[in-house]
Amino acid sequence: MSKWKRRKLLFMADVHERRGTDPSDVLAGLHELAAEDPYDLEVLLTAAELLADRAGRRTGTAREADLAASIALLHRCVPLVPPGHFHRGRIFNSLGQRLFTVAQGTDSPQPVAESVLAFREAVTATPHDDSMRQVNQFYLAVQLGEHFERSGDRDAPVEAVQVAREGYAAIPPGDGLRAMFRTVLITSLRHLASATAHVEPLQEAVGLAREALSEAGSASDRAGAQFDVVRALRALHDATTDTRLLVEAVDLSEQCLAATPRSDPEFDTRRTRLASAVRLLAQDRRDPGLMRRAIDLMRATLETPSAADEDADALIDLTQSLASLHAMTNDQLALTEAELTARTAVAAAPDSGPGCTEAQFLLAGILLYRSSVSARGTDAVALHEALGLLQHVAAATPPDHRERGDRLWHLGVTLRDLARHGDGDADAWRRQARHVFAEAASTAGPPNVRIKSFQHLGAMEAALGDPHAALAAYEAAVALLPQLTPHWLSYLGNVIGLRQLEGLPDGAAAAALELGRPERALELLELSRGILHGRTLEARDIRLLRHRSPELHAEFLRLRTALNAPAREGNDGNWDDLMSRIRSLDGMAGFLRAPSVQELRDQAEQGPVVIVNVTERRCDALILRADAEQPVLTVPLTGLTQADLIAHLLRLARAVFVAPNDPSLLTRRDAQRDLDDILRWLWDRVTEPVLDALSLTAPASDTQPLPRIWWCPVGLMSYFPLHAAGHHDSGGKATVMDRAVSSYTTTVRALADRIRPPAAGTPLHPLVVAVPDAENAPSLPGAAAEAAALTELLPHGLILSGAQATYENVVRALPACPVAHFSCHGLTSWDNPGAGMLLLHDHLIRPLTVEQLSAMELPYADLAYLSACSTSNTHPDNADEPLHITGAFQLAGYRRVIGTLWPVNDTTSVEITRSTYAGLTDGGTAPPRTELSAHALHRAVRALRDRYPASPSLWAGYVHVGH
């Protein structure tokens, strides 16, 4: 299209917008221009504004379509306006306004949350002297309040107060916007009062700093005020782990440094502050480029002469940044430089004082890490040097110092490593480690430090031959878990915190089994696994507490927050006393307390639940049965070792990737053989002893239905297809699937029935979502085939296929769909499990993520069938949490979920889908009987196994989770 036609179209667009006339012809031309040049910002923005203007004159679906199209165009504009771009503020303001309009027409929290993000970006991008900044602040404060009311996000009122204070202070007396700001400030303060006020002092500091910034006159005063805001924001980030605060801190630090002359005495300090903020943001995003930028800033500061203590601080920051860069990239030069820089920091720091202690602690940490990854085995010289440094650090750390527990824990780990690797008297090292871990566990500090200290204390007690003391230590660790995942912490913050629990559930269970207490072992596993899932269930108890006793509810929120604060206040006596008072209330005896084994055994009425626990000391299967006298049966797995499990897991990870993808037929065949070997090993070492203990020693007859069994694997065992274990060339004599119908569960309590009958008159129907061609992803012809098959088998279903399978359509449909089938790509993220997603049609603009799904409440949800790859895959450190796509649907309320352990074949997925739903619907003649889903999937998978017994990758990866 010629430049003249482009100018004419833009002119006509302006005319239509001014007159309020139908711009359909102009929109068509603008869309044609956008297709020719997708980077034409003016065309995209003009079309978005025309659509929004027309939406204001329309109603119903036409209005919704125009708004959605306008939002999609604005999302396309965002990458074209990087920070500092002239139009960035305008675009985010427009996006926020559109989302604000969408939010007014729905009760969903999603458009409100997105509107908050948009207005926040608009505020950041708009200069302080632009009147639009106050407009953006006003809408941001309003939407934050709405976000709090809809989602219960306790950070929202905190930020709302911040924004309202700054905007209110910036509006001169007499301006009409000032009164509006006063109103939204009052509302925000009310919201803040209803939430836990754990960050009130910090929030007040931020408010005062912003007020000072808005009143600053000269460039010098403004730079100083910006620096104060950066420090307040950093403190607030340390309390909340909110990445948005870091982004703002980096932005303000950039502005502050740009306004500070190099001759200013504060220049180096402000550059160090900027480098520190960039480093934290790089760690949060795992961005090596950002980390290298932080390192360059730190090196620039070190090239400038400064006081010795400032040199030490800068060297410490540089050391931490280099170590983080190594962790992200495995750059050995970065690790070597980190150690050299840490030694320089120790030498540069004064002989006494916090700088010296911090530098020594940092150097010790690097030495411990270097020893653990040494190619020659444990580096004893490095361990002994670390030991000396940490002993000095412990002696120099006051008893009430907030870091004392963590520093003692590192000392204990060093002593444990010296014992493990035969350096002298191993028991003597263990006794020293036991003493240090005991002190660390009893020191006031964050729950995560005390939990891991008790955990390691338990391991030391077990190694020293005192099983009673070992169990007591593990029980103390588990008792602290309710304090570990506060509701104000972000999803990713909770995920990262839970990764520190690796080895706690299985170690605690093993300690109980050593004393012949299988029931206690099961209770400890229930308390220490599926914590985020348990939080969803516990939310009901907390809501009930608020109803029964608002005073105790408020005290509970305050004390739990205080116990998780970096500078911890309160003590466990207060917590224990509070729990006693709450549990004395009528109907609250089980508050935050795992069900007893006698209560749990009710979940085994339909079949046994088998918990497979593997540790370095022992390996067992705990079988929960509906037997009042002996509810838990222990089956020692004497042929299994932890080392063997890890070796087979590495084989499994390689085989499931190679089997469908390698171009070599011979390589693919070898991968299938590896999978077959793994299934045989699982049978011999794990599942056959279990089935023998259950007297399931022969295949069931054709006239008798197969019994049900639930598998509850602990830790790394959750990656293995226990349901498919067996010798599949044995004619059905030695396989799990020929003796029982298998399902999985994360914990026993996750099997509790949560479905509610729909309200009278509520229209419910199945949902089918098929995405054959997602952008930036390989084509899935099987998705279209599944949609076609399910159109026949689910004649009353809602089919969202191709371009109809958008985020908005899916999220709108889910609450009224007890059965939901997804045929699309699945994408997992180990670094941030909450970012895993199902690839819908518009996934690049509005992804349907694990975090979003987990936060949904779908009370009528029954069966979710996820015909996608690797929906049950997550980071090994989070193996005991349902932090994957399958688990997200469970958390949203689905009683039954069909998912996958690894990448599955597109063609055979169609066959399994068709066969499963044919079994559920009697060939499409009846509504789906979801209670038969495990049997229907089992028959479909076993039929495929019978045809392709030598190709386990085609059929062994499908799993049924839940009832």
CSV table of N, CA and C in Angstrom, one decimal, residues 757-878:
chain,number,residue,atom,x,y,z
A,757,PRO,N,-22.8,-30.3,44.2
A,757,PRO,CA,-23.8,-30.4,43.1
A,757,PRO,C,-24.1,-29.0,42.6
A,758,PRO,N,-24.4,-28.9,41.3
A,758,PRO,CA,-24.7,-27.6,40.8
A,758,PRO,C,-26.0,-27.0,41.3
A,759,ALA,N,-26.1,-25.7,41.3
A,759,ALA,CA,-27.4,-25.1,41.7
A,759,ALA,C,-28.5,-25.5,40.7
A,760,ALA,N,-29.7,-25.5,41.2
A,760,ALA,CA,-30.8,-25.8,40.3
A,760,ALA,C,-30.9,-24.9,39.1
A,761,GLY,N,-31.0,-25.5,38.0
A,761,GLY,CA,-31.1,-24.6,36.8
A,761,GLY,C,-29.8,-24.2,36.2
A,762,THR,N,-28.6,-24.7,36.8
A,762,THR,CA,-27.3,-24.3,36.2
A,762,THR,C,-27.1,-25.2,35.0
A,763,PRO,N,-26.9,-24.6,33.8
A,763,PRO,CA,-26.6,-25.5,32.6
A,763,PRO,C,-25.2,-25.9,32.6
A,764,LEU,N,-25.0,-27.2,32.6
A,764,LEU,CA,-23.6,-27.8,32.6
A,764,LEU,C,-23.4,-28.7,31.3
A,765,HIS,N,-22.3,-28.6,30.8
A,765,HIS,CA,-22.0,-29.3,29.5
A,765,HIS,C,-20.5,-29.6,29.4
A,766,PRO,N,-20.1,-30.6,28.7
A,766,PRO,CA,-18.7,-30.8,28.5
A,766,PRO,C,-18.0,-29.7,27.6
A,767,LEU,N,-16.7,-29.5,27.8
A,767,LEU,CA,-16.0,-28.5,27.1
A,767,LEU,C,-14.8,-29.3,26.3
A,768,VAL,N,-14.7,-29.0,25.1
A,768,VAL,CA,-13.6,-29.6,24.3
A,768,VAL,C,-12.8,-28.4,23.7
A,769,VAL,N,-11.5,-28.4,24.0
A,769,VAL,CA,-10.6,-27.3,23.5
A,769,VAL,C,-9.6,-28.0,22.7
A,770,ALA,N,-9.5,-27.6,21.4
A,770,ALA,CA,-8.5,-28.2,20.5
A,770,ALA,C,-7.8,-27.1,19.8
A,771,VAL,N,-6.4,-27.2,19.8
A,771,VAL,CA,-5.6,-26.2,19.2
A,771,VAL,C,-4.6,-26.9,18.2
A,772,PRO,N,-5.0,-27.2,17.0
A,772,PRO,CA,-4.1,-27.9,16.0
A,772,PRO,C,-2.9,-27.1,15.6
A,773,ASP,N,-3.0,-25.8,15.6
A,773,ASP,CA,-2.0,-24.9,15.1
A,773,ASP,C,-1.7,-23.7,16.0
A,774,ALA,N,-1.0,-24.0,17.1
A,774,ALA,CA,-0.6,-22.9,18.0
A,774,ALA,C,0.6,-22.1,17.4
A,775,GLU,N,0.6,-20.8,17.6
A,775,GLU,CA,1.6,-20.0,17.0
A,775,GLU,C,3.0,-20.4,17.7
A,776,ASN,N,4.0,-20.4,16.8
A,776,ASN,CA,5.4,-20.8,17.3
A,776,ASN,C,5.5,-22.2,17.9
A,777,ALA,N,4.6,-23.1,17.4
A,777,ALA,CA,4.6,-24.5,17.9
A,777,ALA,C,4.3,-25.4,16.7
A,778,PRO,N,4.9,-26.6,16.8
A,778,PRO,CA,4.6,-27.6,15.7
A,778,PRO,C,3.1,-27.9,15.6
A,779,SER,N,2.7,-28.2,14.4
A,779,SER,CA,1.3,-28.5,14.1
A,779,SER,C,0.9,-29.8,14.8
A,780,LEU,N,-0.4,-29.9,15.2
A,780,LEU,CA,-0.9,-31.1,15.9
A,780,LEU,C,-2.2,-31.5,15.2
A,781,PRO,N,-2.0,-32.3,14.1
A,781,PRO,CA,-3.2,-32.7,13.3
A,781,PRO,C,-4.1,-33.6,14.2
A,782,GLY,N,-3.6,-34.3,15.2
A,782,GLY,CA,-4.4,-35.1,16.1
A,782,GLY,C,-5.4,-34.3,16.9
A,783,ALA,N,-5.1,-33.0,17.1
A,783,ALA,CA,-6.0,-32.2,17.9
A,783,ALA,C,-7.3,-32.0,17.1
A,784,ALA,N,-7.2,-31.7,15.8
A,784,ALA,CA,-8.5,-31.6,15.0
A,784,ALA,C,-9.2,-32.9,15.0
A,785,ALA,N,-8.5,-34.0,14.9
A,785,ALA,CA,-9.1,-35.3,14.8
A,785,ALA,C,-9.8,-35.6,16.2
A,786,GLU,N,-9.2,-35.3,17.3
A,786,GLU,CA,-9.9,-35.5,18.6
A,786,GLU,C,-11.1,-34.6,18.7
A,787,ALA,N,-11.1,-33.4,18.2
A,787,ALA,CA,-12.3,-32.5,18.3
A,787,ALA,C,-13.4,-33.1,17.4
A,788,ALA,N,-13.1,-33.7,16.3
A,788,ALA,CA,-14.1,-34.3,15.4
A,788,ALA,C,-14.7,-35.5,16.1
A,789,ALA,N,-13.8,-36.4,16.7
A,789,ALA,CA,-14.3,-37.6,17.4
A,789,ALA,C,-15.2,-37.2,18.6
A,790,LEU,N,-14.8,-36.2,19.3
A,790,LEU,CA,-15.6,-35.8,20.5
A,790,LEU,C,-16.9,-35.1,20.2
A,791,THR,N,-16.9,-34.5,19.0
A,791,THR,CA,-18.2,-33.9,18.6
A,791,THR,C,-19.3,-34.9,18.5
A,792,GLU,N,-18.9,-36.1,18.1
A,792,GLU,CA,-19.8,-37.2,18.0
A,792,GLU,C,-20.1,-37.9,19.3
A,793,LEU,N,-19.0,-38.1,20.1
A,793,LEU,CA,-19.2,-38.8,21.4
A,793,LEU,C,-19.8,-37.9,22.5
A,794,LEU,N,-19.6,-36.5,22.4
A,794,LEU,CA,-20.2,-35.6,23.3
A,794,LEU,C,-21.1,-34.6,22.5
A,795,PRO,N,-22.2,-35.1,22.1
A,795,PRO,CA,-23.0,-34.2,21.2
A,795,PRO,C,-23.5,-32.9,21.8
A,796,HIS,N,-23.5,-32.8,23.1
A,796,HIS,CA,-24.0,-31.6,23.8
A,796,HIS,C,-22.8,-30.8,24.3
A,797,GLY,N,-21.6,-31.1,23.8
A,797,GLY,CA,-20.4,-30.4,24.3
A,797,GLY,C,-20.2,-29.1,23.6
A,798,LEU,N,-19.5,-28.2,24.3
A,798,LEU,CA,-19.1,-26.9,23.8
A,798,LEU,C,-17.7,-27.1,23.1
A,799,ILE,N,-17.6,-26.9,21.8
A,799,ILE,CA,-16.3,-27.2,21.1
A,799,ILE,C,-15.7,-25.8,20.8
A,800,LEU,N,-14.5,-25.6,21.4
A,800,LEU,CA,-13.7,-24.4,21.1
A,800,LEU,C,-12.4,-24.9,20.4
A,801,SER,N,-12.4,-24.7,19.1
A,801,SER,CA,-11.3,-25.2,18.2
A,801,SER,C,-10.6,-24.1,17.5
A,802,GLY,N,-9.3,-24.3,17.3
A,802,GLY,CA,-8.6,-23.3,16.4
A,802,GLY,C,-8.7,-21.9,17.0
A,803,ALA,N,-9.1,-20.9,16.2
A,803,ALA,CA,-9.1,-19.5,16.6
A,803,ALA,C,-10.1,-19.3,17.8
A,804,GLN,N,-11.1,-20.2,18.0
A,804,GLN,CA,-12.0,-20.0,19.1
A,804,GLN,C,-11.4,-20.4,20.4
A,805,ALA,N,-10.4,-21.2,20.4
A,805,ALA,CA,-9.8,-21.7,21.6
A,805,ALA,C,-8.9,-20.6,22.2
A,806,THR,N,-9.4,-19.5,22.6
A,806,THR,CA,-8.7,-18.4,23.2
A,806,THR,C,-8.8,-18.5,24.7
A,807,TYR,N,-7.8,-17.7,25.3
A,807,TYR,CA,-7.8,-17.7,26.8
A,807,TYR,C,-9.2,-17.2,27.4
A,808,GLU,N,-9.7,-16.1,26.8
A,808,GLU,CA,-10.9,-15.6,27.3
A,808,GLU,C,-12.1,-16.6,27.2
A,809,ASN,N,-12.2,-17.2,26.0
A,809,ASN,CA,-13.3,-18.1,25.8
A,809,ASN,C,-13.2,-19.4,26.7
A,810,VAL,N,-12.0,-19.9,26.9
A,810,VAL,CA,-11.8,-21.0,27.7
A,810,VAL,C,-12.1,-20.7,29.2
A,811,VAL,N,-11.5,-19.6,29.7
A,811,VAL,CA,-11.7,-19.2,31.1
A,811,VAL,C,-13.2,-19.0,31.4
A,812,ARG,N,-13.9,-18.4,30.4
A,812,ARG,CA,-15.3,-18.1,30.6
A,812,ARG,C,-16.1,-19.4,30.6
A,813,ALA,N,-15.7,-20.4,29.9
A,813,ALA,CA,-16.5,-21.6,29.8
A,813,ALA,C,-16.2,-22.6,30.9
A,814,LEU,N,-15.1,-22.6,31.5
A,814,LEU,CA,-14.7,-23.6,32.5
A,814,LEU,C,-15.7,-23.8,33.7
A,815,PRO,N,-16.1,-22.7,34.3
A,815,PRO,CA,-17.0,-22.8,35.5
A,815,PRO,C,-18.3,-23.6,35.2
A,816,ALA,N,-18.8,-23.6,34.0
A,816,ALA,CA,-20.0,-24.4,33.7
A,816,ALA,C,-19.8,-25.7,33.0
A,817,CYS,N,-18.5,-26.2,33.1
A,817,CYS,CA,-18.2,-27.4,32.4
A,817,CYS,C,-17.5,-28.4,33.3
A,818,PRO,N,-18.3,-29.4,33.8
A,818,PRO,CA,-17.8,-30.4,34.7
A,818,PRO,C,-16.7,-31.3,34.1
A,819,VAL,N,-16.8,-31.4,32.8
A,819,VAL,CA,-15.8,-32.2,32.0
A,819,VAL,C,-15.1,-31.3,31.0
A,820,ALA,N,-13.8,-31.3,31.1
A,820,ALA,CA,-13.0,-30.4,30.2
A,820,ALA,C,-12.0,-31.2,29.5
A,821,HIS,N,-11.9,-31.2,28.2
A,821,HIS,CA,-10.9,-31.9,27.4
A,821,HIS,C,-10.1,-30.9,26.7
A,822,PHE,N,-8.7,-31.0,26.8
A,822,PHE,CA,-7.8,-30.2,26.1
A,822,PHE,C,-6.9,-31.0,25.2
A,823,SER,N,-6.9,-30.7,23.9
A,823,SER,CA,-6.0,-31.3,23.0
A,823,SER,C,-5.2,-30.2,22.4
A,824,CYS,N,-3.9,-30.1,22.9
A,824,CYS,CA,-3.0,-29.0,22.5
A,824,CYS,C,-1.6,-29.4,23.0
A,825,HIS,N,-0.7,-28.4,22.8
A,825,HIS,CA,0.6,-28.6,23.3
A,825,HIS,C,0.6,-28.2,24.8
A,826,GLY,N,1.4,-28.9,25.6
A,826,GLY,CA,1.7,-28.5,27.0
A,826,GLY,C,3.2,-28.1,27.1
A,827,LEU,N,3.4,-27.1,27.9
A,827,LEU,CA,4.7,-26.5,28.0
A,827,LEU,C,5.0,-26.4,29.5
A,828,THR,N,6.1,-27.0,29.9
A,828,THR,CA,6.5,-27.0,31.4
A,828,THR,C,7.7,-26.1,31.6
A,829,SER,N,7.9,-25.6,32.8
A,829,SER,CA,9.0,-24.7,33.2
A,829,SER,C,9.5,-25.2,34.5
A,830,TRP,N,10.8,-25.6,34.5
A,830,TRP,CA,11.4,-26.1,35.7
A,830,TRP,C,11.8,-24.9,36.6
A,831,ASP,N,12.3,-23.8,36.0
A,831,ASP,CA,12.7,-22.7,36.8
A,831,ASP,C,11.6,-22.0,37.5
A,832,ASN,N,10.4,-21.9,36.8
A,832,ASN,CA,9.2,-21.3,37.4
A,832,ASN,C,8.0,-22.1,37.0
A,833,PRO,N,7.7,-23.2,37.8
A,833,PRO,CA,6.6,-24.1,37.5
A,833,PRO,C,5.3,-23.4,37.2
A,834,GLY,N,5.1,-22.3,37.9
A,834,GLY,CA,3.8,-21.5,37.7
A,834,GLY,C,3.7,-21.0,36.3
A,835,ALA,N,4.8,-20.9,35.5
A,835,ALA,CA,4.7,-20.4,34.1
A,835,ALA,C,4.4,-21.5,33.1
A,836,GLY,N,4.4,-22.8,33.6
A,836,GLY,CA,4.0,-23.9,32.7
A,836,GLY,C,2.6,-23.6,32.1
A,837,MET,N,2.3,-24.0,30.9
A,837,MET,CA,1.0,-23.6,30.3
A,837,MET,C,0.5,-24.6,29.3
A,838,LEU,N,-0.8,-24.5,29.0
A,838,LEU,CA,-1.4,-25.2,27.8
A,838,LEU,C,-1.4,-24.1,26.7
A,839,LEU,N,-0.9,-24.5,25.5
A,839,LEU,CA,-0.8,-23.5,24.4
A,839,LEU,C,-2.1,-23.4,23.7
A,840,LEU,N,-2.9,-22.3,24.1
A,840,LEU,CA,-4.1,-22.0,23.4
A,840,LEU,C,-3.8,-21.2,22.2
A,841,HIS,N,-4.9,-20.8,21.5
A,841,HIS,CA,-4.7,-20.1,20.2
A,841,HIS,C,-3.9,-18.8,20.4
A,842,ASP,N,-4.2,-18.1,21.5
A,842,ASP,CA,-3.6,-16.8,21.8
A,842,ASP,C,-2.6,-16.8,22.9
A,843,HIS,N,-1.8,-18.0,23.0
A,843,HIS,CA,-0.9,-18.2,24.2
A,843,HIS,C,0.2,-17.1,24.2
A,844,LEU,N,0.6,-16.6,23.1
A,844,LEU,CA,1.7,-15.6,23.1
A,844,LEU,C,1.2,-14.3,23.8
A,845,ILE,N,-0.1,-14.0,23.8
A,845,ILE,CA,-0.6,-12.8,24.3
A,845,ILE,C,-1.2,-13.0,25.7
A,846,ARG,N,-2.0,-14.1,25.9
A,846,ARG,CA,-2.6,-14.4,27.2
A,846,ARG,C,-2.5,-15.9,27.5
A,847,PRO,N,-1.3,-16.2,28.0
A,847,PRO,CA,-1.1,-17.6,28.3
A,847,PRO,C,-2.0,-18.2,29.5
A,848,LEU,N,-2.4,-19.4,29.3
A,848,LEU,CA,-3.2,-20.1,30.4
A,848,LEU,C,-2.2,-20.9,31.2
A,849,THR,N,-1.7,-20.3,32.3
A,849,THR,CA,-0.6,-20.9,33.1
A,849,THR,C,-1.0,-21.7,34.2
A,850,VAL,N,0.0,-22.5,34.7
A,850,VAL,CA,-0.2,-23.3,35.9
A,850,VAL,C,-0.7,-22.4,37.1
A,851,GLU,N,0.0,-21.3,37.3
A,851,GLU,CA,-0.4,-20.4,38.4
A,851,GLU,C,-1.8,-19.9,38.3
A,852,GLN,N,-2.2,-19.5,37.1
A,852,GLN,CA,-3.6,-19.0,36.9
A,852,GLN,C,-4.6,-20.1,37.1
A,853,LEU,N,-4.3,-21.3,36.6
A,853,LEU,CA,-5.3,-22.4,36.8
A,853,LEU,C,-5.4,-22.8,38.2
A,854,SER,N,-4.2,-22.8,38.9
A,854,SER,CA,-4.2,-23.2,40.3
A,854,SER,C,-5.1,-22.3,41.2
A,855,ALA,N,-5.2,-21.0,40.8
A,855,ALA,CA,-5.9,-20.0,41.6
A,855,ALA,C,-7.4,-20.1,41.3
A,856,MET,N,-7.9,-20.8,40.3
A,856,MET,CA,-9.3,-20.8,39.9
A,856,MET,C,-10.0,-21.7,41.0
A,857,GLU,N,-11.3,-21.4,41.1
A,857,GLU,CA,-12.2,-22.1,42.0
A,857,GLU,C,-13.3,-22.6,41.1
A,858,LEU,N,-13.3,-23.9,40.8
A,858,LEU,CA,-14.4,-24.5,39.9
A,858,LEU,C,-15.1,-25.6,40.7
A,859,PRO,N,-16.1,-25.2,41.5
A,859,PRO,CA,-16.7,-26.1,42.4
A,859,PRO,C,-17.4,-27.3,41.7
A,860,TYR,N,-17.8,-27.2,40.5
A,860,TYR,CA,-18.5,-28.3,39.8
A,860,TYR,C,-17.6,-29.1,38.9
A,861,ALA,N,-16.3,-28.8,39.0
A,861,ALA,CA,-15.3,-29.5,38.1
A,861,ALA,C,-15.3,-31.0,38.5
A,862,ASP,N,-15.2,-31.8,37.5
A,862,ASP,CA,-15.3,-33.3,37.7
A,862,ASP,C,-14.1,-34.0,37.0
A,863,LEU,N,-14.0,-33.9,35.7
A,863,LEU,CA,-13.0,-34.6,35.0
A,863,LEU,C,-12.3,-33.7,34.0
A,864,ALA,N,-11.0,-33.6,34.1
A,864,ALA,CA,-10.2,-32.9,33.1
A,864,ALA,C,-9.3,-33.9,32.3
A,865,TYR,N,-9.4,-33.9,31.0
A,865,TYR,CA,-8.6,-34.8,30.2
A,865,TYR,C,-7.6,-33.9,29.4
A,866,LEU,N,-6.3,-34.1,29.7
A,866,LEU,CA,-5.3,-33.3,29.2
A,866,LEU,C,-4.5,-34.1,28.1
A,867,SER,N,-5.0,-34.0,26.9
A,867,SER,CA,-4.3,-34.7,25.8
A,867,SER,C,-3.2,-33.8,25.3
A,868,ALA,N,-2.1,-33.7,26.1
A,868,ALA,CA,-1.0,-32.8,25.8
A,868,ALA,C,0.3,-33.5,26.4
A,869,CYS,N,1.4,-33.0,26.0
A,869,CYS,CA,2.7,-33.6,26.4
A,869,CYS,C,3.1,-33.2,27.8
A,870,SER,N,3.6,-34.1,28.6
A,870,SER,CA,4.3,-33.9,29.8
A,870,SER,C,3.6,-33.0,30.8
A,871,THR,N,2.3,-33.2,30.9
A,871,THR,CA,1.5,-32.3,31.8
A,871,THR,C,1.8,-32.6,33.3
A,872,SER,N,2.4,-33.7,33.6
A,872,SER,CA,2.7,-34.0,35.0
A,872,SER,C,4.2,-33.9,35.4
A,873,ASN,N,4.9,-33.1,34.6
A,873,ASN,CA,6.3,-32.9,34.8
A,873,ASN,C,6.6,-31.6,35.5
A,874,THR,N,7.6,-31.7,36.5
A,874,THR,CA,7.9,-30.5,37.2
A,874,THR,C,9.4,-30.6,37.7
A,875,HIS,N,9.9,-29.6,38.3
A,875,HIS,CA,11.3,-29.6,38.8
A,875,HIS,C,11.5,-30.7,39.9
A,876,PRO,N,12.6,-31.4,39.8
A,876,PRO,CA,12.8,-32.5,40.8
A,876,PRO,C,12.7,-32.0,42.3
A,877,ASP,N,13.1,-30.8,42.5
A,877,ASP,CA,13.0,-30.3,43.9
A,877,ASP,C,11.6,-30.0,44.3
A,878,ASN,N,10.7,-30.0,43.4
A,878,ASN,CA,9.3,-29.8,43.7
A,878,ASN,C,8.4,-31.0,43.4
